[in-house]
XYZ file of C-alpha atoms in Angstrom:
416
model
C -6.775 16.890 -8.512
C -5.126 19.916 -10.749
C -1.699 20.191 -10.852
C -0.143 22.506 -8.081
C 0.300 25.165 -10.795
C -3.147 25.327 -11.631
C -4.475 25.159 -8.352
C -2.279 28.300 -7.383
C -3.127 30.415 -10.318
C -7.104 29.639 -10.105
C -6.768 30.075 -6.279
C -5.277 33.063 -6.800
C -7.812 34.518 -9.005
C -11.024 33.681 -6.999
C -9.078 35.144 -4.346
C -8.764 38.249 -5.970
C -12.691 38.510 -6.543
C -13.369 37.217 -2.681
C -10.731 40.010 -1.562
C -12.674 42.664 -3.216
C -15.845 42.209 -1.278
C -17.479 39.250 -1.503
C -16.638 37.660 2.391
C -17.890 40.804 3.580
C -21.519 39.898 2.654
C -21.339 37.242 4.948
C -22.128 39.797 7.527
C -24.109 41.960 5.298
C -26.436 40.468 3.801
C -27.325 37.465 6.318
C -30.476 36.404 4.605
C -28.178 35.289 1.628
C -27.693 31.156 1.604
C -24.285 30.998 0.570
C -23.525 27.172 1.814
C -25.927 26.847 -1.816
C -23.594 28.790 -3.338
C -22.398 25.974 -5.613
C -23.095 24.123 -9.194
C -24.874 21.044 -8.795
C -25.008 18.370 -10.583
C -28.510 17.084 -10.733
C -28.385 13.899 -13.267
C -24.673 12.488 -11.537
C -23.259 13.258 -14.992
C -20.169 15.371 -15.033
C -18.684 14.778 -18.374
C -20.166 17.338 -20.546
C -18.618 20.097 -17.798
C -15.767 18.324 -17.425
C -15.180 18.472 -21.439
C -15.221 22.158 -20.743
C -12.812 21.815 -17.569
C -10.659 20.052 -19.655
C -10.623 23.155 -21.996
C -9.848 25.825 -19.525
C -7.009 23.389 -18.448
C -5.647 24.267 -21.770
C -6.051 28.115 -21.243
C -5.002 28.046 -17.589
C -2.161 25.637 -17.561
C -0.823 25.601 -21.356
C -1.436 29.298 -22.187
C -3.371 28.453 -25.444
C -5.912 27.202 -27.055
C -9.533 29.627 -26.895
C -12.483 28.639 -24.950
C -16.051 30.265 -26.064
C -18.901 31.138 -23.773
C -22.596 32.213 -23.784
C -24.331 33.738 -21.560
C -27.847 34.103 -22.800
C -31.124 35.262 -20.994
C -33.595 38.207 -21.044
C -33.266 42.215 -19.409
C -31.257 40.357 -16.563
C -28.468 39.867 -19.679
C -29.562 42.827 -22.440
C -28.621 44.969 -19.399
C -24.951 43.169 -19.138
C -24.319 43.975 -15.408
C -24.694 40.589 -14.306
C -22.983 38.704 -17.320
C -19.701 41.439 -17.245
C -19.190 40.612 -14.120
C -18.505 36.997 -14.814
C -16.775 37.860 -17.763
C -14.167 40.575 -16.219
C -13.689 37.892 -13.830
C -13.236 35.119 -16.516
C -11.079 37.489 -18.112
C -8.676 37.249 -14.807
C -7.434 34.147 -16.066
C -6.294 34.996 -19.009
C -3.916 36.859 -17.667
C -1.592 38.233 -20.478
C -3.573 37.287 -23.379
C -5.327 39.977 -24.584
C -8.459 37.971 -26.480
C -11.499 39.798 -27.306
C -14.575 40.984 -26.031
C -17.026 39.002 -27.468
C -20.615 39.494 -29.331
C -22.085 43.260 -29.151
C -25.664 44.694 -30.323
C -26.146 48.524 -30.526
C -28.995 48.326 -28.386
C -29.657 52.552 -27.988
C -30.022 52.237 -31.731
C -33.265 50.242 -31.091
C -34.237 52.917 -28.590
C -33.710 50.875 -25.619
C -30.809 50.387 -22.779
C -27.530 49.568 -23.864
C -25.112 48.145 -21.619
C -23.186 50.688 -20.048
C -19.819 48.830 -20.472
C -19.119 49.674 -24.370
C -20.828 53.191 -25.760
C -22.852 53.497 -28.758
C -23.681 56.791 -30.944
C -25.493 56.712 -33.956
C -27.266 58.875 -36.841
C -30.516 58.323 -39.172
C -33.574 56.713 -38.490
C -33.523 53.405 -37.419
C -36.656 50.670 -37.109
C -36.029 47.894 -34.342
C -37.133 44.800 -34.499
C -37.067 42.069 -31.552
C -37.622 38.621 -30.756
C -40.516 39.082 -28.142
C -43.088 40.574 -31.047
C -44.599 37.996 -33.007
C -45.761 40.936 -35.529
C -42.597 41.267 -37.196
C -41.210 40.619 -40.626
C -37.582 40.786 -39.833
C -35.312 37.987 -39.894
C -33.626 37.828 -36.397
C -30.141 36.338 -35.877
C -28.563 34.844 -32.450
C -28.780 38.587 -31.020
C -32.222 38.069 -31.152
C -32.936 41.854 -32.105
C -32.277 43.890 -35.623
C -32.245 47.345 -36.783
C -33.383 48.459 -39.764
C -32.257 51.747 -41.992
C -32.112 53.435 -45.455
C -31.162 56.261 -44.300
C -28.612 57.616 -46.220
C -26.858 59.641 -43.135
C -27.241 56.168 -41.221
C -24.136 55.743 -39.122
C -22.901 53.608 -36.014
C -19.906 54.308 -33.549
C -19.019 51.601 -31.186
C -15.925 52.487 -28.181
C -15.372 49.330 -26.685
C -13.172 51.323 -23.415
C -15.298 54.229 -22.700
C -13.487 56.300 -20.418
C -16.425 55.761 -17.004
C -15.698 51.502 -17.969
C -14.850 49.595 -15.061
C -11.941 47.794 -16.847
C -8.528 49.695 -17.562
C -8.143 51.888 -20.764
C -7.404 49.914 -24.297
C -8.350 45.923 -22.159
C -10.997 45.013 -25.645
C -9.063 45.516 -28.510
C -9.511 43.942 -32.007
C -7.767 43.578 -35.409
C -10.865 41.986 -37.401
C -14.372 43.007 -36.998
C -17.642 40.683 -38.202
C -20.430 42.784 -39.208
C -23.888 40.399 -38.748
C -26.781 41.625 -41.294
C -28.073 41.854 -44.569
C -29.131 43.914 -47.561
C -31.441 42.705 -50.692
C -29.356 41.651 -53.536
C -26.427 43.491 -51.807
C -27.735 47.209 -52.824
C -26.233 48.026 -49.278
C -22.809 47.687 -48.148
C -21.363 48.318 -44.564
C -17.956 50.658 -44.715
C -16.117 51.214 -42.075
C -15.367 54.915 -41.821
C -11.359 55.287 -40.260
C -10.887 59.087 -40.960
C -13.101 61.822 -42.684
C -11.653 60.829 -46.319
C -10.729 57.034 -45.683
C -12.824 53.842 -45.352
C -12.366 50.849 -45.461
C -14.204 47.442 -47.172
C -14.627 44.333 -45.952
C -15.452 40.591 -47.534
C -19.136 39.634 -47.508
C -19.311 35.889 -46.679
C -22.651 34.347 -48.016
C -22.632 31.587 -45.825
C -22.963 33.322 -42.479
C -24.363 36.064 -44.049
C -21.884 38.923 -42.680
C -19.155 41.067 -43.474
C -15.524 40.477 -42.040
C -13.401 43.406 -42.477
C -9.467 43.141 -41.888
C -8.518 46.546 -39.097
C -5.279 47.984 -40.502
C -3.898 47.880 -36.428
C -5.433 47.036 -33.536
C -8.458 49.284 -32.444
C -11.061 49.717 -29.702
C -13.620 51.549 -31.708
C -15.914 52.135 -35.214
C -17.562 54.050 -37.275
C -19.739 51.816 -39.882
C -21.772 53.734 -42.524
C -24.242 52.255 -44.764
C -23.422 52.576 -49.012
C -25.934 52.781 -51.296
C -25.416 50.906 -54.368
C -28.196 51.728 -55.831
C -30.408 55.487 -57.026
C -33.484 53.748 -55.571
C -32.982 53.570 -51.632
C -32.828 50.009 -49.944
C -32.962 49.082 -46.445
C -29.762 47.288 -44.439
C -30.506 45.365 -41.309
C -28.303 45.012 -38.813
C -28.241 42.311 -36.315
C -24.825 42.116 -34.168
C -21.319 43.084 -34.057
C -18.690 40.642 -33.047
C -15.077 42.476 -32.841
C -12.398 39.467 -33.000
C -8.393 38.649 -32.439
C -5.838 35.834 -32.630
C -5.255 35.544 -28.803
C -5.878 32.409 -27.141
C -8.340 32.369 -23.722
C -11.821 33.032 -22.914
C -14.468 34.730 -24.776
C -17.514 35.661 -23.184
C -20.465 36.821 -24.780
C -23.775 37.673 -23.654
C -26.918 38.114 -25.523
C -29.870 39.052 -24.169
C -33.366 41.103 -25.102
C -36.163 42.773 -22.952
C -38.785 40.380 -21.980
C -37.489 36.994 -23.744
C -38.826 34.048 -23.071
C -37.261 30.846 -24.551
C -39.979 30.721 -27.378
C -38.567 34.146 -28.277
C -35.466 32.833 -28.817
C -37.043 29.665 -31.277
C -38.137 32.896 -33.399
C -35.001 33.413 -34.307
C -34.596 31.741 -37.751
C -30.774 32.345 -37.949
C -29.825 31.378 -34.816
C -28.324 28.288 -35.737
C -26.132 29.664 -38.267
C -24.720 32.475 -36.268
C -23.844 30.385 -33.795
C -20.960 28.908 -35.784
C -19.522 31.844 -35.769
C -18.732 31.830 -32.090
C -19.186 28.191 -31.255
C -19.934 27.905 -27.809
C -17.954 25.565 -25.149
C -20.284 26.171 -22.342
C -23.855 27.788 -22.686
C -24.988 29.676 -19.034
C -29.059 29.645 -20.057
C -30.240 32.404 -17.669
C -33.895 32.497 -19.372
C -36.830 31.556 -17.437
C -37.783 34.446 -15.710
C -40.569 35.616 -18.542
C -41.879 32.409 -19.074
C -43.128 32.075 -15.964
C -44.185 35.356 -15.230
C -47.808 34.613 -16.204
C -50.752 33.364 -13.865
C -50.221 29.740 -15.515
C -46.964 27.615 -15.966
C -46.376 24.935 -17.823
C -43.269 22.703 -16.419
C -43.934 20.687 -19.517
C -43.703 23.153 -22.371
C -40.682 25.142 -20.759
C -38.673 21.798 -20.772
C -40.089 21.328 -24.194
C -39.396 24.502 -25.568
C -35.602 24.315 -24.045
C -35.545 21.404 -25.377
C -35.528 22.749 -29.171
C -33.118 25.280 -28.255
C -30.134 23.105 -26.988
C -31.097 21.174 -30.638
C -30.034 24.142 -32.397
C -27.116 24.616 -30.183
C -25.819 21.310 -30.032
C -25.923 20.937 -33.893
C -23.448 23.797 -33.823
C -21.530 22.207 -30.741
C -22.300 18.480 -29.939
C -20.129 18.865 -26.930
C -21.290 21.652 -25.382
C -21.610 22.097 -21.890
C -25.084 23.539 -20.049
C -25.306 25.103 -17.024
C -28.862 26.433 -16.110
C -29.619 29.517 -13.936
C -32.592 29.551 -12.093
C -34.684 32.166 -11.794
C -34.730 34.777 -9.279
C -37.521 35.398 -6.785
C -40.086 37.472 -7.920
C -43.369 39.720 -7.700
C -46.122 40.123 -9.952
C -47.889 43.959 -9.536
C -51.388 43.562 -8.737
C -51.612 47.103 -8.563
C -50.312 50.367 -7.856
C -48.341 50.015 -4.716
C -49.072 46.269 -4.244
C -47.313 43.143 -5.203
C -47.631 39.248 -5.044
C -45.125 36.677 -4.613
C -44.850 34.618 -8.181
C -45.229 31.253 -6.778
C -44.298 30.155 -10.514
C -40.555 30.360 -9.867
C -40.962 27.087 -7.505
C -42.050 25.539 -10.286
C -39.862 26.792 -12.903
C -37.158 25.925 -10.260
C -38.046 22.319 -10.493
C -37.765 22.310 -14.440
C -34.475 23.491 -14.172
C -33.419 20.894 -12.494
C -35.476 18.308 -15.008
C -33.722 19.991 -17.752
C -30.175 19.746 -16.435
C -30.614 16.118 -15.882
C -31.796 15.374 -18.694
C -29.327 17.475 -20.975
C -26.606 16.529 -18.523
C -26.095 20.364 -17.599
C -25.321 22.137 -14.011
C -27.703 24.315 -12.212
C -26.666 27.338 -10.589
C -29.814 27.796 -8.096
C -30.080 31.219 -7.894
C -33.744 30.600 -6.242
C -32.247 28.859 -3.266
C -29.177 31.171 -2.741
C -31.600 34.187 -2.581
C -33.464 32.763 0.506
C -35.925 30.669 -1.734
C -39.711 31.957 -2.371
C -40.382 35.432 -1.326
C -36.800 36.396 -0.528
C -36.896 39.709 -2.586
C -38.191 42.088 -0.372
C -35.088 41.226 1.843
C -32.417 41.889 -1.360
C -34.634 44.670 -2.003
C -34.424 46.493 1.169
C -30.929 45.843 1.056
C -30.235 47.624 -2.205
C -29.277 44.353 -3.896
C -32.820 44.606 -6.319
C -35.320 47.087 -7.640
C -38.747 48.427 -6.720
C -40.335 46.319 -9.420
C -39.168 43.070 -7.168
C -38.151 41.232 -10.301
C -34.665 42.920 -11.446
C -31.281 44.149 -9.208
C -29.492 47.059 -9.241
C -26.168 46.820 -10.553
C -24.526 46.153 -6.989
C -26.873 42.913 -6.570
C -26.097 42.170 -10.263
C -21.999 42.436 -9.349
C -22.746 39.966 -6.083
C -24.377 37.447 -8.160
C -21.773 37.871 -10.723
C -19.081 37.316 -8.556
C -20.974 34.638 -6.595
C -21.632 32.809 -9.815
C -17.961 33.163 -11.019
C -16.747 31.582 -7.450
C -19.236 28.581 -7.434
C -17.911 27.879 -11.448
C -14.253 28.120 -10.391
C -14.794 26.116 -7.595
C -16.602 23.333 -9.222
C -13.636 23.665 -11.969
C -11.058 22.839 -8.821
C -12.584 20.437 -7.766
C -12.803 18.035 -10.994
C -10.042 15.282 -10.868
C-alpha cells in the first residue's frame, strides 16, 4: 500500500473536500447511489492508471515532477463548473507549489458562455467558429473553437483571479504565456499590451503554430492586441490560450464546446499537434452525451469514432491513461412542457464500458450513481439539474465534482 506519508497527506485532502459537504448528501439527496461511487475497472487491467498513480506518487510524495490532465467533453465542460471542481480539488495536493492553471479559450468572444472562473473582455468584431458546424472553413485546434478578427481595435483581456472566483486572490499565476493561432504569411502578430505605451513580443514557433511570450514577472492577467503588418487588412485566428510556469504538480485543463459530439472533436485537424503542447497523463473523456441524444444510436460507431480519437491522443502520449465518464440521465423535449426519458444513455452506458476495456481505461458511471435511467427528475427537483433535464446547476456540477475527485483519490489509495 502507499507509504504512511502519502496515505496521511491524500487522506487528509479528500477529507478536506468530504468535510465541506459532501457526507451531508447522504441524508440529502437519498436517491443518490453512492456505494457506485467508485472507478471501475472494466477490462481487469490496471496498468495504464497505475502509470499515472505512479506519477502523482512523484507529486505527492517527492514534491516534483508535473503531472498533466484533460478533461474534455461538451457544455457539461465549456461551462467549467464541473471540471473546476476537480481541478481546485486536484490543486489541494499540490500544496505549496504554485503550478498553473491550465488551457483557456475566450469563449464570450465567440458570443457564448464563458466559464465564470477566469473573466474575459474584449474589443472589435470577432467571427466564431466551432467544431459542431460542418459549414466552416476554419482550421480548429484542440480547443475545438476559433475566433476570427481584422479588426484593427481587436483586443483581448484575460484575469485569471477575478475578484467573485471561488479560489483565493493571485492562486493562477504565470511567467510565460502560449498564444494558440495563426495569421497568413504572418501579416498579423499578437502583442501583449503591459501599460498604455509598452508591449511586449513574443517568439512565433512554426511547429506548434503559436506564440510564446516570456512575462517580465509573474502575472494573473493580459491584454493581447492584434498588429497589422501589412496596409491591406488580414485576419488572425485565435484558438486557445495556455498561461504556463516552472512549478512542479498538477495541471488540469478542460476543453469543452456547446453540443460536441466525439465526431466534432475528429474535425479538429490540429488536434494532434496541440496536444504536445500539454501532453496529457490521464485523459477524463466526458463526451457522449450529444451523440446519443438522437432517436437512433449506434454502440458501434461511438466506439468507433472514440476509437480515432484516443489514436490521436496516444500518438502524442503512448502511455496515457483513460478514464471514461458516462453520461448523465437525460430527457429529450417532445414539446412544450413535455419530456421523454432518452433511453439512449443505457446504451451509450454499455459502450463506455466496451471502450474502457478495450483501451484499458476506468469508467466513472455517472449513469448508475444518479439512480440509473430516469433519475433526473429526482436531481432536478432537488436543485442538483436544470429544467431542460439534461444539464445541472452549478451546485449538482460541484457534487459530481467532488464525488468524482473522491472516487479518483480513492482508487489512487488503494493501488499497491
Amino acid at each position: 500500500m502507499k507509504s504512511f506519508f502519502v496515505m496521511v497527506v491524500l487522506c487528509c485532502c479528500v477529507l478536506n473536500v468530504v468535510a465541506q459537504g459532501f457526507l451531508k448528501t447522504v441524508d440529502e439527496y437519498p436517491f443518490i447511489k453512492y456505494d457506485a461511487n467508485r472507478i471501475l475497472i472494466p477490462g481487469q487491467d490496471s496498468s495504464r492508471l497505475d502509470l499515472f498513480y505512479d506519477k502523482l506518487d512523484s507529486v505527492v510524495l517527492c514534491r516534483r515532477s508535473k503531472v498533466s490532465v484533460l478533461h474534455i467533453g461538451g457544455s457539461h465542460v465549456q461551462a467549467d463548473f464541473f471540471s473546476n471542481q476537480v481541478r481546485l480539488n486536484m490543486d489541494s495536493l499540490n500544496l505549496d507549489m504554485k503550478t498553473s492553471r491550465g488551457l483557456i479559450f475566450p469563449f464570450s468572444v465567440a458570443k457564448t458562455n464563458n466559464p465564470t472562473n477566469y473573466k474575459v473582455k474584449y474589443k472589435g468584431q470577432w467571427k466564431p467558429a466551432r467544431n459542431v458546424s460542418r459549414k466552416h472553413n476554419t482550421r480548429l485546434g484542440m480547443t475545438g473553437i476559433a475566433v476570427t478578427t481584422k479588426d484593427t481595435i481587436a483586443e483581448i483581456k484575460v484575469h485569471l483571479n477575478p475578484a467573485d472566483s471561488s479560489v483565493s486572490r493571485k492562486r493562477w499565476e504565470f511567467d510565460q504565456l502560449r498564444i494558440l493561432g495563426y495569421a497568413e504569411e504572418g501579416f498579423v502578430v499578437p502583442r501583449l499590451k503591459l501599460d498604455s505605451v509598452r508591449y511586449l513580443d513574443g517568439e512565433y514557433d512554426t511547429l506548434t503554430s503559436s506564440y510564446l511570450f516570456e512575462m517580465p514577472e509573474p502575472t494573473d492577467s493580459f491584454i493581447v492586441v492584434f498588429a497589422q503588418q501589412d496596409t491591406l487588412l488580414h485576419p488572425f485566428t485565435l484558438t486557445g490560450f495556455l498561461p504556463m510556469n516552472e512549478e512542479d504538480g498538477i495541471v488540469y485543463h478542460s476543453i469543452g464546446v456547446n453540443g460536441a459530439s466525439v465526431p466534432s472533436y475528429l474535425r479538429c485537424e490540429d488536434l494532434e499537434r496541440d496536444l504536445y503542447l500539454i501532453k496529457p497523463d490521464l485523459v477524463v473523456f466526458g463526451i457522449g452525451i450529444n451523440d446519443a441524444s438522437g432517436r437512433s444510436f449506434s454502440d458501434s460507431m461511438f466506439i468507433a469514432n472514440y476509437g480515432r480519437l484516443i489514436e490521436h491522443i496516444e500518438a502524442v502520449s503512448p502511455n496515457c491513461a483513460f478514464i471514461f465518464v458516462t453520461n448523465n440521465d437525460s430527457y429529450r423535449r417532445i414539446r412544450r412542457g413535455r419530456y421523454q426519458v432518452n433511453k439512449n444513455g443505457l446504451l451509450a452506458r454499455q459502450a463506455f464500458f466496451k471502450l474502457a476495456e478495450r483501451h484499458k481505461g476506468g469508467v466513472w458511471d455517472l449513469f448508475e450513481i444518479m439512480g440509473g435511467l430516469s433519475s433526473m427528475p429526482k436531481w432536478e427537483k432537488a436543485g442538483l439539474a436544470k429544467k431542460d433535464k439534461i444539464h445541472f446547476t452549478s451546485k449538482g456540477y460541484a457534487l459530481i465534482g467532488d464525488m468524482f475527485y473522491n472516487a479518483l483519490i480513492s482508487s489512487y489509495l488503494k493501488k499497491e
